[in-house]
Every structure is written in C-alpha cells, then in structure tokens.
mmCIF file of C-alpha atoms in Angstrom:
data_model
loop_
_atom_site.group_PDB
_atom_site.id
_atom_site.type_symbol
_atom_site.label_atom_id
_atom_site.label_comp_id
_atom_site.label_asym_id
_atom_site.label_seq_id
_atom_site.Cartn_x
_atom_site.Cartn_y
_atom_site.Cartn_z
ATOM 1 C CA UNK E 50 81.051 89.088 117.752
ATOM 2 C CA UNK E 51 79.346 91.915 115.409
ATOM 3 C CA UNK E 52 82.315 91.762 113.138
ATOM 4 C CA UNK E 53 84.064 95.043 112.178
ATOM 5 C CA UNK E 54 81.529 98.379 112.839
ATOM 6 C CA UNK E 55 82.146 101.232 110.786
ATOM 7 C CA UNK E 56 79.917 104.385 110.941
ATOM 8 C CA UNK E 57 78.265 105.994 108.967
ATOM 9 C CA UNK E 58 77.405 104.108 106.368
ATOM 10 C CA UNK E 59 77.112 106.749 103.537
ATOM 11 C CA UNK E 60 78.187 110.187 104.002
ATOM 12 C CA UNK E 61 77.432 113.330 101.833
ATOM 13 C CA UNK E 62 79.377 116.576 101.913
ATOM 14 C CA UNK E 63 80.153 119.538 100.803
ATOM 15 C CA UNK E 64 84.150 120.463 99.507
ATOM 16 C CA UNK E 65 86.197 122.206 102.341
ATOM 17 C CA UNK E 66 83.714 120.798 105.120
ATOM 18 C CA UNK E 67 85.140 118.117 107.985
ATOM 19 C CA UNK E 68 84.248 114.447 107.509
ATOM 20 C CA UNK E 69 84.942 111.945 110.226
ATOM 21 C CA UNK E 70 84.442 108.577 110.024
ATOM 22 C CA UNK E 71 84.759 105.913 112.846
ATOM 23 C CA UNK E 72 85.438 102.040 113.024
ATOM 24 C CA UNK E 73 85.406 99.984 116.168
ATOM 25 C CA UNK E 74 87.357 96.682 115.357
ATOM 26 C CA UNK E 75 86.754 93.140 116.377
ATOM 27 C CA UNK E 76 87.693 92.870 120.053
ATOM 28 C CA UNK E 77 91.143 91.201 120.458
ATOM 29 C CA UNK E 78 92.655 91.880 117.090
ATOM 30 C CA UNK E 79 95.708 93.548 117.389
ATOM 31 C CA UNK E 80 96.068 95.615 114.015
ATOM 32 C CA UNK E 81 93.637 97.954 112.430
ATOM 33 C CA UNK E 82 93.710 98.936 108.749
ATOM 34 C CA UNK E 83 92.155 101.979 106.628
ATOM 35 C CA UNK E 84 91.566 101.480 103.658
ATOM 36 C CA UNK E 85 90.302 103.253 100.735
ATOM 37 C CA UNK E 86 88.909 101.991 97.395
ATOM 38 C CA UNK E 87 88.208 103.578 93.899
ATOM 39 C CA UNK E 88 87.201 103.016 90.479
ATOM 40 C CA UNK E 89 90.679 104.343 88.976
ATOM 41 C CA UNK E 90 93.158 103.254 92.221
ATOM 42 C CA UNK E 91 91.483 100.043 93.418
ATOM 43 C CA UNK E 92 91.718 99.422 96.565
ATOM 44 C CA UNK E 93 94.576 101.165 98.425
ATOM 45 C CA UNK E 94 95.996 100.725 102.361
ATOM 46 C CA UNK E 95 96.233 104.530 103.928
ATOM 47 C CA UNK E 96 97.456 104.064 107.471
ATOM 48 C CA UNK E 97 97.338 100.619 110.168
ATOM 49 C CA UNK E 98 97.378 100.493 114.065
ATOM 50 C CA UNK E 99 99.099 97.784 116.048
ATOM 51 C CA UNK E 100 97.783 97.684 119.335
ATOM 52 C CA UNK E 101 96.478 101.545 119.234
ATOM 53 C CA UNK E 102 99.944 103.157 117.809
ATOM 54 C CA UNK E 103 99.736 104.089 114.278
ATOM 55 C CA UNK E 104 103.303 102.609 112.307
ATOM 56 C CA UNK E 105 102.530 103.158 108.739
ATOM 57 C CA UNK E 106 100.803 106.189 107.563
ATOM 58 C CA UNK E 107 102.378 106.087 104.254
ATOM 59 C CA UNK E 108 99.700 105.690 102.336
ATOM 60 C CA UNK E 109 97.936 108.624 103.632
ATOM 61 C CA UNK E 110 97.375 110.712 100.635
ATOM 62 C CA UNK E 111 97.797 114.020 102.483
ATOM 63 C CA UNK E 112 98.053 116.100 105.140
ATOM 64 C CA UNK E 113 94.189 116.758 104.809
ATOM 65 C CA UNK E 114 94.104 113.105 106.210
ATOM 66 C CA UNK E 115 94.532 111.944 109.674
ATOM 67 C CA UNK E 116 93.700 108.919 111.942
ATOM 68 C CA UNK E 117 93.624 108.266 115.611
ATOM 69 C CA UNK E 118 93.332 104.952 117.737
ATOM 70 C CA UNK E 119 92.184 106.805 121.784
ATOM 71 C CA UNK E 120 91.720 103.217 122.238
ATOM 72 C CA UNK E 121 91.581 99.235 121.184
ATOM 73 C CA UNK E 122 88.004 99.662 120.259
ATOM 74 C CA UNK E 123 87.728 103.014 118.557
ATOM 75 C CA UNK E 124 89.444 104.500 115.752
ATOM 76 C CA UNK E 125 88.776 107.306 113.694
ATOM 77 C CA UNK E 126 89.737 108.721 109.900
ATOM 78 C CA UNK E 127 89.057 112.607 109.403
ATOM 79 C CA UNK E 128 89.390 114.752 106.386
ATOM 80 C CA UNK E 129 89.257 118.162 107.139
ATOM 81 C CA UNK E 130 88.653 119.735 104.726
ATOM 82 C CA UNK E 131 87.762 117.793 102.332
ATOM 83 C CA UNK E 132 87.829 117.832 98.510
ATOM 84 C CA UNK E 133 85.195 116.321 95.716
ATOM 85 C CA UNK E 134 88.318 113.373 94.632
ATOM 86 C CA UNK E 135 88.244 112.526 98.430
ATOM 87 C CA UNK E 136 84.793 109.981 97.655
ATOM 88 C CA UNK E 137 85.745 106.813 97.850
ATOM 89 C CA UNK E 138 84.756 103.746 100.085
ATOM 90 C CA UNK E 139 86.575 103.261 103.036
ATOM 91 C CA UNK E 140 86.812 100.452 104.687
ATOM 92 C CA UNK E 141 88.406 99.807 108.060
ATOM 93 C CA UNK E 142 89.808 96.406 108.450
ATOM 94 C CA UNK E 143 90.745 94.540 111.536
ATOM 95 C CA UNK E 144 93.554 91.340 112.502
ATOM 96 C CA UNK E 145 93.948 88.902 115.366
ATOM 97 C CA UNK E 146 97.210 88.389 114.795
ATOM 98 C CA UNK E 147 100.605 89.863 116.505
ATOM 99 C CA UNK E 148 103.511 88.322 115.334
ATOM 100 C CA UNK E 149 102.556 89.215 111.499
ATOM 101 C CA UNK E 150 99.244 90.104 109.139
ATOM 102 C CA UNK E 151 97.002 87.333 109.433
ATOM 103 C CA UNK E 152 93.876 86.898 108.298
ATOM 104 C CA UNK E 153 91.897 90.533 108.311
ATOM 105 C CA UNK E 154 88.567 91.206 108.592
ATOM 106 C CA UNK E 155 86.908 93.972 106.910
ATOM 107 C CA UNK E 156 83.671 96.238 107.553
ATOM 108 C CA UNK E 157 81.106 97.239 105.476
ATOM 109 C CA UNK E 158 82.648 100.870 104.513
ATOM 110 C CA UNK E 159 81.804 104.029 103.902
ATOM 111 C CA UNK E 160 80.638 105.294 101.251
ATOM 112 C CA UNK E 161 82.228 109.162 101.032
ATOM 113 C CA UNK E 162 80.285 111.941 98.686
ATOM 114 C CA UNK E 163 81.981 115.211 98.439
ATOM 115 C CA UNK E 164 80.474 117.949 96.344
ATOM 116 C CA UNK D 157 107.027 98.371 94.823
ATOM 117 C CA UNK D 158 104.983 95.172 95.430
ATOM 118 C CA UNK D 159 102.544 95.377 92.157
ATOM 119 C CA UNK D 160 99.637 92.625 91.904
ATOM 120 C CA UNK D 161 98.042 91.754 88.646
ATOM 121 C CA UNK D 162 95.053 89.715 88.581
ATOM 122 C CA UNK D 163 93.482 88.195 85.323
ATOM 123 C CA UNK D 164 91.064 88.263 83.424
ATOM 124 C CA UNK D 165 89.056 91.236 84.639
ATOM 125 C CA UNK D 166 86.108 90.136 84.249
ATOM 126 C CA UNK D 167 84.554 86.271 83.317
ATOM 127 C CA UNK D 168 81.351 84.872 82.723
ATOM 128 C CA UNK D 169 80.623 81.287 82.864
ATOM 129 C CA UNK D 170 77.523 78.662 82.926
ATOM 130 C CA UNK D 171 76.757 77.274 86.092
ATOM 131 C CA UNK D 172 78.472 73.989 87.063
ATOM 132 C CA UNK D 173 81.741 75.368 84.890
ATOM 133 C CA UNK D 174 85.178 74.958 87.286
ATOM 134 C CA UNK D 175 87.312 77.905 86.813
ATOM 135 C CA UNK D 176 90.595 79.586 88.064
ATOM 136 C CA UNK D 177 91.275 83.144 88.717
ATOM 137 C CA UNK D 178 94.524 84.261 88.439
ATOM 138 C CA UNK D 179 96.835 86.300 90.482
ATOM 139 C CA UNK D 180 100.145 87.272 90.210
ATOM 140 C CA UNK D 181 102.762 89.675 92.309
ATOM 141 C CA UNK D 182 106.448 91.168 91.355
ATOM 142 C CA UNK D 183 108.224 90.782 94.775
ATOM 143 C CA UNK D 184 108.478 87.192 96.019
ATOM 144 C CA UNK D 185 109.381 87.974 98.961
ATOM 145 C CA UNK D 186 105.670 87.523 100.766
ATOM 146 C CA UNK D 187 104.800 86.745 104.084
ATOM 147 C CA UNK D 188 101.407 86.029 103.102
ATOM 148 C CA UNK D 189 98.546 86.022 100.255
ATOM 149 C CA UNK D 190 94.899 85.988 101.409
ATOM 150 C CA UNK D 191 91.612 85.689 98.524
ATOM 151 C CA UNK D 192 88.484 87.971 98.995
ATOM 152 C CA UNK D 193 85.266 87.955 97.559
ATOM 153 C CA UNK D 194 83.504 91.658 97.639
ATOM 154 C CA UNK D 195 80.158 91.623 96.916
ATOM 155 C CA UNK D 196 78.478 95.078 95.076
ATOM 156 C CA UNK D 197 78.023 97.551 97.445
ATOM 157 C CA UNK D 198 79.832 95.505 100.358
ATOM 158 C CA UNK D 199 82.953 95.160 102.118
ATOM 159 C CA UNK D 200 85.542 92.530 101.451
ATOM 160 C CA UNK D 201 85.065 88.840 102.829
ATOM 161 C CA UNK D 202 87.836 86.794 103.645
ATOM 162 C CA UNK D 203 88.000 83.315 101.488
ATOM 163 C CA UNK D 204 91.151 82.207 101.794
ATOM 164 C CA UNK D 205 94.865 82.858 103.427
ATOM 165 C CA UNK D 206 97.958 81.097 102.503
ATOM 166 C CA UNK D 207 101.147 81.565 104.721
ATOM 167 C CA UNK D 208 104.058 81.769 102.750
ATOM 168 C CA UNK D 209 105.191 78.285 103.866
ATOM 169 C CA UNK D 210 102.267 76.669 102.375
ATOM 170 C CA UNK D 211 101.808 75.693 98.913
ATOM 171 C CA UNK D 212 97.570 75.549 98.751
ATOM 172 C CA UNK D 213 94.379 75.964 101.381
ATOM 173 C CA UNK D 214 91.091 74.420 100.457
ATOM 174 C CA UNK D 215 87.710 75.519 102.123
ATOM 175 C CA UNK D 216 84.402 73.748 100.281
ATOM 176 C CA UNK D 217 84.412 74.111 96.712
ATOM 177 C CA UNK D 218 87.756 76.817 97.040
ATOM 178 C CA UNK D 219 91.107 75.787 96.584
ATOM 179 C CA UNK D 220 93.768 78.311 96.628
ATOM 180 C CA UNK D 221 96.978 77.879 95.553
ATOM 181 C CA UNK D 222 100.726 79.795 96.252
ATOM 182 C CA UNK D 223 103.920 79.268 94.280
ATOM 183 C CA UNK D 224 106.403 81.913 95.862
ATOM 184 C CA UNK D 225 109.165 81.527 93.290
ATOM 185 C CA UNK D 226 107.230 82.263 89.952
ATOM 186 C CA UNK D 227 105.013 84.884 91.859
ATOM 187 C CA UNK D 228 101.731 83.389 91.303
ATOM 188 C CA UNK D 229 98.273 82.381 93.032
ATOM 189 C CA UNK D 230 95.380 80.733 91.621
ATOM 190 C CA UNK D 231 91.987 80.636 93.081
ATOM 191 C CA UNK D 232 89.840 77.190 91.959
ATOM 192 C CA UNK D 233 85.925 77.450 91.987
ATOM 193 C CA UNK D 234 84.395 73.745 91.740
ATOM 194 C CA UNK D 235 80.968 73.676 90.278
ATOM 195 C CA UNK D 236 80.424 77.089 89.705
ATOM 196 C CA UNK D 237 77.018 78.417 90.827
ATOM 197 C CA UNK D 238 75.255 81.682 90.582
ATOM 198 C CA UNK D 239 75.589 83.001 94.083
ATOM 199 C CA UNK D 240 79.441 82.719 93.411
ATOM 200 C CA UNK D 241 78.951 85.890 91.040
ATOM 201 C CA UNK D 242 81.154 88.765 93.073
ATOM 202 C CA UNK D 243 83.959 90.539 92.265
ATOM 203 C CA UNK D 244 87.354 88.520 93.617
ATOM 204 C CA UNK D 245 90.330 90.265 94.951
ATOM 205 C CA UNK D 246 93.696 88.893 96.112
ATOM 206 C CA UNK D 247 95.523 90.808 98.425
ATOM 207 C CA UNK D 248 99.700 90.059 99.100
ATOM 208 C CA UNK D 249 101.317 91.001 102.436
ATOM 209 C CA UNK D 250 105.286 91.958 102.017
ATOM 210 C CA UNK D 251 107.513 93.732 104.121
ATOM 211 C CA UNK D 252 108.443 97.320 102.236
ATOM 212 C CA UNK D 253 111.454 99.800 104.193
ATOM 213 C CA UNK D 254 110.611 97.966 107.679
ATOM 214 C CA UNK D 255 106.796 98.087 107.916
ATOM 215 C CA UNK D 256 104.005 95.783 106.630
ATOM 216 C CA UNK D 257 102.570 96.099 103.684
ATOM 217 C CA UNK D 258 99.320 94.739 101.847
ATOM 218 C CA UNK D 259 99.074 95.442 98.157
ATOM 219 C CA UNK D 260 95.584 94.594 96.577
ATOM 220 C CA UNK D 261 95.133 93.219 93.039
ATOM 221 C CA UNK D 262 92.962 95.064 90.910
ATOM 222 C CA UNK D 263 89.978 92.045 90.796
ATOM 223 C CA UNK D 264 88.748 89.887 88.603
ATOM 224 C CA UNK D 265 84.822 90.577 88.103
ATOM 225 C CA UNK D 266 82.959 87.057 88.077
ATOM 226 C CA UNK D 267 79.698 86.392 86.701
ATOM 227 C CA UNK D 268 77.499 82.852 86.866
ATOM 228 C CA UNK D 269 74.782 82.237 84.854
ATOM 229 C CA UNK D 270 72.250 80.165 85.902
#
C-alpha cells in the first residue's frame, strides 16, 4: 500500500481565495483524521471520519472550515475563504481499527501559505 | 481537557548515550498512548502504541512505557545514533463528552551527535 496520499503538497494563496486540499486514506482503515499543526498550537485534531460520516468536528476552528468524506477513499478539507493565520501543515491521518483509535497512520501534509 | 506535557523540549546527546523522553497527561482515563517520530519537513511516523491495558511495548532499540495512574509515558532510546535526531511526539487517545479524542504533546526536539 502507498500509505496515506495527501495532495498538494505545498499550497500558496492569496487571503479570501478557496483552498482545498484532499487525502485518500489507506484502504481498509476505518477512521480518518485532519489534522493541523503550528509553531504556537502544536499539533491540533480538527474533524475525524468513521467509515465516511464525520462525528467530531469540534476542533474545526470555524465556519470558514469544512470537510467531506463522498467516499472510503477520498476526503477533502476546504477553506473558503481563507485567511493569512490559516498556514499551517495539515496532515490527514488514517486507522484500521473499529472498535477504538488504534494505531494511525499519517501523510506527508500540506504545507498551507496564505498571503 | 486532556492536556499533554512532554519534557525537555529539546536534548542533545553523543552518540551511543541511552536516553528517555518524557511524557505526561492530566486525565487518566486513556484508552490509548501511541509515540511518533516527525522528521523536518515530514509527516508523523508511528513508533510505538500502548493499549491502556499494557504497561510497556518494545520495537528494536525503543521501549515505551505506560503507567495510567500517575499519568506518565516514557520513551527509551538504546544506543543513541545520529539518524535518531527528529523531533518526538506522544499523542494520548481519551474519550471527551462521548467522542474520541487524541491530544498531542507539544514534542521533545532530539538531536545526536555523531
């Protein structure tokens, strides 16, 4: 397996334009996990999937932020529109396991620039 | 609120040094504790995981350890060497108002030198 795919790898943008950014987890795993990290905040869990239904979105800074699963091998985060303290890495994160977290599995990320 | 700590922030050691990183949690109540290693520029790889029922994991020259009740987690490097230099994250999975929760630590920045 090619592990997690996120894409793209580095985006640059302008403030107020719409960013998306897309992950396609390892096939099987149940839950899928965006994540964002940052110098001041660390690293910091914005919204997970289990089996394509999102349950926690609570750490979804704002409504400016929203994710979809269509499907178990697709999943998307968009900003729109975004703002110059939205760059950050994010990663998207994937787990084989139903019953609770196990282990996850994490992409390469992101890398967000908005001017 | 789940809050991890992880210290020191950063350490530098000679090769060949064993050392522990250190990671601790408020809320006992954990499901599970997993290590990372995150390499500049990368993503996050998976070292370690500990269930909550276990006390320890080993994988090579890793050894991870879990006491529940005093809210620490230690992560032993044997025999340091210089492609162990990353930055080391633990990461603490609770259950928070019905949903699953991972909090990360904040890292502990580790430098070899050769």
């Amino acid at each position: 397996d090619a592990g997690v795919i996120q894409s793209p790898r580095h985006e640059v943008t302008e403030m107020g334009q719409e960013v998306t950014l897309r992950c396609k987890p390892i096939s099987g795993h149940d839950y899928l996990f965006w994540y964002r990290q940052t110098m001041m905040r660390g690293l910091e869990l914005l919204i997970y999937f289990n089996n394509n239904v999102p349950i926690d979105d609570s750490g979804m800074p704002e409504d400016r932020f929203s994710a979809k699963m269509p499907n178990a091998s697709f999943s998307t985060l968009k900003i729109q529109p975004s703002e110059p303290r939205d760059s950050a890495v994010y990663f998207c994160a994937s787990s084989p396991f139903s019953g609770s977290f196990n282990e996850q599995f994490f992409g390469p990320g992101t890398r967000l620039t908005v001017l | 609120k789940q809050e991890v700590t992880q210290i020191p922030a950063a350490l530098s050691v000679p090769e060949g040094e064993n050392l522990v990183l250190n990671c601790s949690f408020t809320d006992s109540a954990i499901y599970n504790l997993q290590w990372f290693r995150q390499d500049p520029g990368k993503g996050l790889t998976s070292l370690l995981l500990i269930q909550s029922s276990q006390r320890e994991q080993t994988s090579g020259r890793l050894n991870a350890s879990l006491d529940k009740s005093s809210g620490r987690s230690t992560l032993y490097i044997a025999a340091s060497q210089p492609g162990d230099s990353a930055t080391y994250l633990c990461a603490v999975g609770t259950y928070s108002g019905g949903y699953q929760k991972v909090t990360f630590g904040t890292g502990t920045k580790l430098q070899v030198i050769p």
